[in-house]
Short mmCIF file of C-alpha atoms in Angstrom, two decimals:
data_model
loop_
_atom_site.label_atom_id
_atom_site.label_comp_id
_atom_site.label_asym_id
_atom_site.label_seq_id
_atom_site.Cartn_x
_atom_site.Cartn_y
_atom_site.Cartn_z
CA MET A 1 0.33 0.01 -0.23
CA SER A 2 6.48 3.69 -2.61
CA THR A 3 6.23 7.45 -2.23
CA GLY A 4 5.45 9.23 -5.24
CA ILE A 5 7.24 12.82 -2.84
CA PRO A 6 10.59 14.24 -3.35
CA THR A 7 13.42 13.61 -0.83
CA ALA A 8 12.56 16.17 1.27
CA SER A 9 9.45 15.99 1.90
CA LYS A 10 9.99 12.24 3.63
CA PRO A 11 9.15 12.00 6.95
CA ALA A 12 11.77 11.50 9.48
CA SER A 13 12.04 7.77 10.56
CA PRO A 14 10.12 7.30 13.70
CA LYS A 15 11.49 5.83 16.62
CA GLY A 16 11.23 2.23 16.70
CA VAL A 17 9.49 2.34 12.94
CA TRP A 18 12.09 1.51 10.25
CA ALA A 19 10.97 3.72 7.04
CA PRO A 20 12.41 2.40 3.68
CA LYS A 21 13.61 3.68 0.69
CA THR A 22 10.94 2.93 -1.21
CA ARG A 23 7.76 2.78 1.17
CA LEU A 24 4.58 0.11 -0.11
CA ALA A 25 1.87 2.00 -1.75
CA VAL A 26 -1.35 2.16 0.17
CA GLY A 27 -3.52 2.92 -3.11
CA ILE A 28 -3.95 -1.14 -3.86
CA VAL A 29 -3.62 -4.47 -2.51
CA PHE A 30 -1.89 -6.26 -5.31
CA VAL A 31 1.14 -8.40 -5.47
CA GLY A 32 3.11 -5.52 -7.06
CA SER A 33 2.59 -3.25 -4.59
CA MET A 34 2.57 -5.52 -1.36
CA ILE A 35 6.10 -6.46 -1.71
CA TYR A 36 7.39 -2.69 -3.53
CA SER A 37 8.82 -1.89 -0.51
CA MET A 38 11.27 -4.31 0.07
CA LEU A 39 12.73 -4.87 -3.69
CA SER A 40 12.96 -2.88 -6.65
CA SER A 41 13.71 -5.72 -9.43
CA PRO A 42 11.57 -8.14 -10.54
CA LEU A 43 10.50 -11.79 -8.55
CA GLN A 44 12.14 -14.72 -10.02
CA PRO A 45 9.83 -16.46 -12.04
CA VAL A 46 7.51 -18.99 -10.37
CA PRO A 47 9.54 -22.14 -9.69
CA GLU A 48 7.08 -25.55 -10.95
CA ARG A 49 5.67 -27.52 -8.73
CA THR A 50 7.45 -30.16 -6.96
CA GLU A 51 6.08 -33.71 -5.30
CA SER A 52 6.33 -31.96 -1.99
CA PRO A 53 3.38 -29.75 -0.91
CA SER A 54 3.79 -26.04 -0.24
CA ILE A 55 3.66 -23.43 2.42
CA ALA A 56 0.31 -22.41 0.73
CA ASP A 57 -1.07 -26.29 0.20
CA LEU A 58 0.15 -26.76 3.87
CA ASP A 59 -1.71 -23.75 5.10
CA THR A 60 -5.10 -24.50 3.12
CA ARG A 61 -5.00 -28.15 5.13
CA ARG A 62 -4.13 -26.38 8.15
CA LYS A 63 -7.29 -24.17 7.64
CA ARG A 64 -9.25 -27.06 6.39
CA GLU A 65 -8.68 -29.30 9.39
CA SER A 66 -8.15 -27.28 12.30
CA GLY A 67 -9.64 -23.93 11.53
CA VAL A 68 -7.72 -19.86 12.32
CA SER A 69 -7.63 -19.24 16.32
CA SER A 70 -5.22 -17.42 18.58
CA THR A 71 -2.43 -20.05 18.13
CA SER A 72 -2.51 -20.15 14.27
CA PRO A 73 -0.10 -18.28 12.46
CA MET A 74 -0.07 -15.05 12.49
CA ARG A 75 -0.46 -15.06 8.48
CA LEU A 76 -3.80 -17.17 8.73
CA ARG A 77 -5.34 -14.95 11.24
CA MET A 78 -4.06 -11.39 9.21
CA GLU A 79 -6.17 -13.46 6.05
CA ALA A 80 -9.15 -13.97 7.80
CA PHE A 81 -9.48 -10.54 9.70
CA ILE A 82 -9.30 -8.55 6.37
CA LYS A 83 -11.48 -11.44 5.00
CA GLU A 84 -14.10 -11.39 7.76
CA GLN A 85 -13.75 -7.09 7.74
CA GLN A 86 -14.43 -6.83 3.91
CA GLU A 87 -17.74 -8.74 4.23
CA LEU A 88 -18.74 -6.74 7.11
CA ILE A 89 -17.35 -3.51 5.44
CA VAL A 90 -19.45 -4.55 1.89
CA ARG A 91 -22.53 -5.11 3.84
CA GLU A 92 -22.76 -1.97 5.96
CA LEU A 93 -21.68 0.22 2.56
CA GLU A 94 -24.71 -1.72 0.62
CA LYS A 95 -27.07 -0.60 3.27
CA VAL A 96 -25.84 2.97 2.82
CA ASP A 97 -26.11 2.83 -0.99
CA GLY A 98 -28.94 0.55 -1.67
CA GLY A 99 -27.10 -1.19 -4.84
CA LYS A 100 -25.12 -4.29 -4.47
CA PHE A 101 -21.06 -4.64 -5.10
CA ARG A 102 -20.02 -7.00 -7.51
CA LYS A 103 -17.37 -9.59 -6.57
CA ASP A 104 -14.68 -11.43 -8.46
CA THR A 105 -12.61 -13.67 -6.94
CA TRP A 106 -9.29 -15.04 -8.35
CA THR A 107 -6.51 -17.39 -7.30
CA ARG A 108 -2.45 -17.72 -7.77
CA PRO A 109 -1.09 -20.72 -9.01
CA ALA A 110 2.05 -20.03 -6.60
CA GLY A 111 -0.48 -19.73 -4.05
CA GLY A 112 -3.13 -16.99 -2.97
CA ASP A 113 -6.40 -15.80 -3.77
CA GLY A 114 -8.21 -12.75 -3.66
CA VAL A 115 -11.81 -11.47 -3.90
CA SER A 116 -12.44 -7.99 -5.81
CA CYS A 117 -15.85 -6.09 -4.46
CA VAL A 118 -16.45 -3.12 -6.68
CA LEU A 119 -19.85 -1.23 -6.93
CA GLN A 120 -20.09 1.54 -9.96
CA ASP A 121 -22.89 4.25 -10.81
CA GLY A 122 -24.82 3.55 -7.47
CA LYS A 123 -27.61 5.91 -5.61
CA VAL A 124 -24.86 7.45 -3.19
CA PHE A 125 -21.40 6.45 -4.96
CA GLU A 126 -20.18 6.27 -8.50
CA LYS A 127 -17.78 4.03 -7.72
CA ALA A 128 -16.38 2.10 -4.70
CA GLY A 129 -14.28 -0.74 -4.13
CA VAL A 130 -13.39 -2.70 -1.27
CA ASN A 131 -10.29 -5.44 -1.89
CA THR A 132 -8.42 -8.29 -0.58
CA SER A 133 -5.59 -10.00 -1.71
CA ILE A 134 -3.30 -12.89 -0.62
CA VAL A 135 -0.45 -14.07 -1.69
CA TYR A 136 2.48 -16.39 -1.29
CA GLY A 137 5.70 -16.63 -3.50
CA THR A 138 9.82 -16.45 -3.13
CA LEU A 139 12.11 -13.71 -2.81
CA PRO A 140 15.75 -14.00 -4.75
CA ARG A 141 18.66 -13.12 -3.01
CA ALA A 142 18.90 -9.89 -4.11
CA ALA A 143 15.60 -9.16 -2.82
CA ILE A 144 16.43 -10.65 0.54
CA ALA A 145 20.05 -8.45 1.08
CA LYS A 146 17.57 -5.09 -0.27
CA MET A 147 15.02 -6.53 2.48
CA ARG A 148 18.03 -6.59 5.24
CA VAL A 149 18.44 -3.02 5.15
CA ASN A 150 14.86 -3.01 7.11
CA HIS A 151 15.04 -6.28 8.60
CA LYS A 152 18.07 -7.56 10.18
CA ALA A 153 17.17 -10.85 11.49
CA LEU A 154 16.55 -11.81 7.41
CA ASP A 155 19.26 -14.56 6.76
CA PRO A 156 21.87 -12.54 4.30
CA ASP A 157 23.66 -16.29 3.13
CA ILE A 158 20.31 -17.97 1.83
CA ASP A 159 19.47 -18.09 -1.85
CA SER A 160 15.60 -17.51 -1.69
CA LEU A 161 12.92 -16.87 0.88
CA GLU A 162 9.31 -17.89 0.68
CA PHE A 163 7.08 -15.02 1.67
CA PHE A 164 3.15 -14.11 2.23
CA ALA A 165 1.58 -11.02 1.72
CA ALA A 166 -1.99 -10.20 2.83
CA GLY A 167 -3.84 -7.00 2.59
CA LEU A 168 -7.33 -5.45 2.21
CA SER A 169 -7.60 -2.14 0.70
CA LEU A 170 -11.07 0.38 0.06
CA VAL A 171 -11.39 3.18 -1.81
CA LEU A 172 -15.21 5.19 -2.18
CA HIS A 173 -15.63 7.69 -4.58
CA PRO A 174 -19.39 9.37 -3.87
CA GLN A 175 -21.70 11.04 -6.08
CA ASN A 176 -22.19 13.92 -4.16
CA PRO A 177 -19.51 16.65 -4.59
CA MET A 178 -20.48 17.78 -0.64
CA ALA A 179 -19.32 14.01 0.43
CA PRO A 180 -15.35 13.00 0.31
CA THR A 181 -13.82 10.37 -0.92
CA VAL A 182 -11.88 8.09 1.51
CA HIS A 183 -9.23 5.31 1.29
CA LEU A 184 -7.71 2.67 3.68
CA ASN A 185 -5.17 -0.17 3.19
CA TYR A 186 -3.81 -2.35 6.20
CA ARG A 187 -0.88 -4.90 5.23
CA TYR A 188 1.32 -7.82 6.09
CA PHE A 189 4.60 -9.36 5.03
CA GLU A 190 5.80 -12.22 6.65
CA THR A 191 9.16 -14.14 5.34
CA MET A 192 9.28 -18.14 6.33
CA ASP A 193 11.14 -21.09 6.43
CA LYS A 194 10.60 -24.40 3.70
CA ASN A 195 8.48 -25.58 6.79
CA GLY A 196 6.33 -22.12 6.99
CA ASP A 197 7.89 -21.36 10.60
CA GLY A 198 7.65 -17.50 10.46
CA LYS A 199 11.16 -15.37 10.01
CA ALA A 200 10.92 -11.62 9.34
CA TRP A 201 7.63 -9.92 9.61
CA TRP A 202 5.93 -6.78 10.02
CA PHE A 203 2.10 -4.53 9.34
CA GLY A 204 1.57 -1.29 7.53
CA GLY A 205 -1.05 0.86 6.61
CA GLY A 206 -3.38 3.69 7.26
CA THR A 207 -6.64 5.69 5.85
CA ASP A 208 -7.03 9.30 4.67
CA LEU A 209 -10.08 11.94 3.44
CA THR A 210 -10.05 13.53 0.46
CA PRO A 211 -13.35 16.21 0.38
CA SER A 212 -13.48 18.21 -2.42
CA TYR A 213 -15.72 20.83 0.25
CA LEU A 214 -14.49 21.34 3.77
CA PHE A 215 -16.65 20.57 6.24
CA GLU A 216 -14.50 20.84 9.85
CA GLU A 217 -16.47 18.75 11.41
CA ASP A 218 -15.98 15.74 9.33
CA ALA A 219 -12.09 16.25 9.00
CA ILE A 220 -12.22 16.76 12.51
CA HIS A 221 -14.68 13.35 13.53
CA PHE A 222 -12.31 11.36 11.22
CA HIS A 223 -9.19 12.06 12.86
CA ARG A 224 -10.80 11.88 16.32
CA THR A 225 -11.93 8.42 15.87
CA ILE A 226 -8.69 7.73 14.05
CA LYS A 227 -6.79 8.88 16.77
CA ASP A 228 -8.97 6.76 19.58
CA ALA A 229 -7.47 3.80 17.59
CA CYS A 230 -4.19 4.83 17.36
CA ASP A 231 -4.46 6.09 21.57
CA LYS A 232 -5.35 2.33 22.88
CA HIS A 233 -1.88 1.27 21.98
CA ASP A 234 0.82 4.48 21.66
CA ARG A 235 -0.11 8.29 22.05
CA GLU A 236 2.99 8.85 20.15
CA TYR A 237 1.37 7.18 17.50
CA TYR A 238 -1.70 9.33 15.87
CA PRO A 239 0.93 13.02 15.56
CA ARG A 240 3.75 10.32 13.84
CA PHE A 241 1.65 8.86 11.80
CA LYS A 242 -0.66 11.70 10.90
CA ALA A 243 2.58 13.78 9.82
CA TRP A 244 3.88 10.89 7.93
CA CYS A 245 0.27 10.52 6.25
CA ASP A 246 0.57 13.95 4.95
CA LYS A 247 4.02 13.75 3.24
CA TYR A 248 3.17 10.56 1.59
CA PHE A 249 0.00 12.01 0.27
CA PHE A 250 1.79 15.22 -0.94
CA ILE A 251 1.62 16.01 -5.08
CA PRO A 252 4.98 17.85 -5.23
CA HIS A 253 3.86 19.30 -8.96
CA ARG A 254 0.63 20.97 -7.74
CA GLY A 255 2.72 22.00 -4.21
CA GLU A 256 -0.90 20.43 -2.49
CA THR A 257 -1.53 17.47 -0.81
CA ARG A 258 -4.49 14.94 -1.70
CA GLY A 259 -6.88 15.51 1.04
CA VAL A 260 -6.98 16.27 4.53
CA GLY A 261 -5.09 13.26 5.57
CA GLY A 262 -5.05 10.77 8.30
CA ILE A 263 -2.50 8.54 9.04
CA PHE A 264 0.16 6.03 7.56
CA PHE A 265 2.66 3.85 8.40
CA ASP A 266 4.67 1.25 7.02
CA ASP A 267 7.16 -1.29 8.55
CA LEU A 268 5.84 -1.91 11.70
CA ASP A 269 8.01 -5.05 13.11
CA GLU A 270 9.38 -6.21 16.25
CA ASP A 271 11.84 -3.23 16.63
CA ALA A 272 8.59 -0.96 17.49
CA LYS A 273 6.08 -3.63 19.59
CA ASP A 274 5.77 -7.44 19.70
CA GLN A 275 3.53 -8.87 16.82
CA GLU A 276 0.22 -9.44 19.50
CA GLU A 277 0.64 -5.88 20.25
CA LEU A 278 0.59 -4.74 16.42
CA PHE A 279 -1.78 -6.71 15.35
CA ALA A 280 -4.52 -5.51 17.85
CA PHE A 281 -3.08 -2.05 16.90
CA VAL A 282 -4.00 -2.65 13.03
CA GLN A 283 -7.48 -4.40 13.97
CA HIS A 284 -8.27 -1.75 15.88
CA CYS A 285 -7.18 0.69 12.81
CA LEU A 286 -9.66 -1.08 10.63
CA LYS A 287 -12.74 -1.91 12.60
CA ALA A 288 -12.88 2.35 13.25
CA PHE A 289 -12.93 2.59 9.47
CA LEU A 290 -17.09 2.30 9.68
CA PRO A 291 -17.57 4.75 12.91
CA SER A 292 -14.74 7.51 11.19
CA TYR A 293 -16.73 7.64 7.80
CA LEU A 294 -20.09 6.40 7.76
CA PRO A 295 -21.84 9.70 9.92
CA ILE A 296 -19.81 11.59 7.31
CA ILE A 297 -21.29 10.05 4.01
CA GLU A 298 -24.72 9.51 5.92
CA LYS A 299 -24.64 13.49 6.57
CA ARG A 300 -23.29 14.61 3.48
CA LYS A 301 -24.77 11.91 0.69
CA ASN A 302 -28.03 13.97 0.34
CA LEU A 303 -26.74 17.54 0.44
CA PRO A 304 -28.16 20.20 -2.39
CA PHE A 305 -25.43 20.48 -4.97
CA GLY A 306 -25.43 22.40 -8.70
CA PRO A 307 -22.81 22.50 -11.72
CA ARG A 308 -20.66 24.26 -10.07
CA GLU A 309 -19.74 21.84 -7.36
CA LYS A 310 -20.00 19.20 -9.72
CA GLU A 311 -17.29 20.62 -11.77
CA TRP A 312 -14.58 20.95 -9.13
CA GLN A 313 -15.61 17.70 -7.65
CA GLN A 314 -14.29 16.25 -10.99
CA VAL A 315 -11.21 18.52 -11.01
CA ARG A 316 -10.59 17.49 -7.66
CA ARG A 317 -10.81 13.59 -8.70
CA GLY A 318 -8.29 14.97 -11.32
CA ARG A 319 -5.71 15.14 -8.29
CA TYR A 320 -6.56 12.30 -6.97
CA VAL A 321 -5.65 10.33 -10.39
CA GLU A 322 -2.56 12.56 -10.83
CA PHE A 323 -0.99 10.92 -7.07
CA ASN A 324 -1.94 7.57 -8.27
CA LEU A 325 -0.66 7.21 -11.66
CA VAL A 326 2.22 9.93 -11.60
CA HIS A 327 4.12 9.63 -8.21
CA ASP A 328 2.36 6.27 -6.86
CA ARG A 329 5.45 3.99 -7.67
CA GLY A 330 3.71 0.66 -6.22
CA THR A 331 0.98 1.44 -8.96
CA SER A 332 3.95 1.82 -11.65
CA PHE A 333 5.37 -1.19 -10.55
CA GLY A 334 2.09 -2.82 -10.53
CA LEU A 335 1.20 -2.12 -13.72
CA ALA A 336 4.64 -3.42 -14.97
CA THR A 337 4.37 -6.33 -13.63
CA PRO A 338 3.87 -9.43 -15.65
CA GLY A 339 0.45 -11.28 -14.85
CA ALA A 340 -0.80 -8.26 -12.89
CA ARG A 341 -4.35 -7.99 -12.58
CA VAL A 342 -4.98 -4.41 -14.28
CA GLU A 343 -8.42 -3.99 -12.72
CA SER A 344 -7.45 -4.26 -9.29
CA ILE A 345 -4.91 -2.15 -9.72
CA LEU A 346 -6.67 0.85 -11.22
CA MET A 347 -9.73 -0.06 -8.67
CA SER A 348 -8.40 2.85 -6.81
CA LEU A 349 -9.54 5.09 -9.93
CA PRO A 350 -12.85 7.44 -9.72
CA LEU A 351 -15.35 6.88 -12.56
CA THR A 352 -15.37 10.04 -14.25
CA ALA A 353 -12.38 13.24 -13.72
CA ARG A 354 -11.87 16.42 -15.18
CA TRP A 355 -8.87 18.58 -16.34
CA VAL A 356 -9.77 22.17 -17.17
CA TYR A 357 -6.88 24.18 -18.31
CA MET A 358 -5.16 26.88 -15.84
CA HIS A 359 -8.40 26.34 -13.68
CA GLU A 360 -8.23 28.64 -10.79
CA PRO A 361 -11.36 28.87 -7.85
CA GLU A 362 -12.51 32.06 -7.21
CA LYS A 363 -11.02 34.17 -4.40
CA GLY A 364 -12.35 33.82 -1.45
CA SER A 365 -14.99 30.85 -2.28
CA LYS A 366 -15.52 27.48 -0.94
CA GLU A 367 -13.06 26.23 -3.48
CA ASP A 368 -10.47 28.42 -2.75
CA ARG A 369 -10.92 27.67 0.99
CA MET A 370 -10.39 24.25 0.38
CA LEU A 371 -7.21 24.64 -1.99
CA GLY A 372 -5.67 26.78 1.04
CA VAL A 373 -6.17 23.62 3.69
CA LEU A 374 -4.50 21.43 0.73
CA LYS A 375 -1.48 23.60 -0.04
CA LYS A 376 -0.91 24.18 3.97
CA PRO A 377 -1.98 20.80 6.30
CA VAL A 378 -4.06 21.40 9.31
CA GLU A 379 -3.63 19.67 12.82
CA TRP A 380 -6.91 18.90 12.87
CA ILE A 381 -6.94 17.42 16.50
#
């Protein structure tokens, strides 16, 4: 879930949190972006299957025979959690919109699967996507060497290493210009030996709000809900990850942020807190999504608007597209990855957008006020 921001804009590495040179894009969960922060060269081709069962096969058997419990490997617990949350979120969004999501499932020969849930031309959402991705694979020696910069526990003398990646990614683009777009991504990465025993691991993720029109009470509610989830685990998390988010979602060629921010973090591993604590933190953050956004969309979805407001929304969506396609390295890497599922990669893009030559909002207007906040991020709480 890559930065796409100039070096001068990158946040200092937070204490206890490794910040890699190329952080994971949070726009879409797919094979390329799930592993982009760990390598910048292509993966080796997936080897032909042998008689021995793969780790994916062993995990499938384990789930079938024993289910998933608190004693299961973290990768299975994270997989079960994000799939459960995907179903819950889709169910609640369908209540808001009145329409139904299209659900597409896919599998990988080397192990893993995913579910893409997309709603288009709904009553409330012009486009909404909620995706899960589960990936098993093998990292080559060169990739392992690059990963060791941030994860010293990795053995530098092995030629290859099994990995697992899981994530949930969500983007909602409402019809009404008064209702904000929202994005979310939470993910887990783990390396394993041939027996499936976990080695290095880390969590990443975040969420951010992108309104076309500023309602300060909405931004305050969104940030306060996220802060409450963070504060349950560490009171330094919210201010640290909020600043990281503001820098991450900066559009350098426009000199403005994509929206009013939220939180962003990556590479949370044993140097930050133990695995159980971090899993609980990610669970609280993901579970905070519905309380953070549903009250806002319910309040704004039926507000009156006219052609002027719709045009401004389309202009702002153009900025959203610019960030995702120009500055999000994970998206670029994913599109360049052979066999990538392009439809899932581009799920985050709005159904419609607009580029108006030399567009400038009228001074003192609601649009100008919004732009002012985007050029100078605000401390909402």
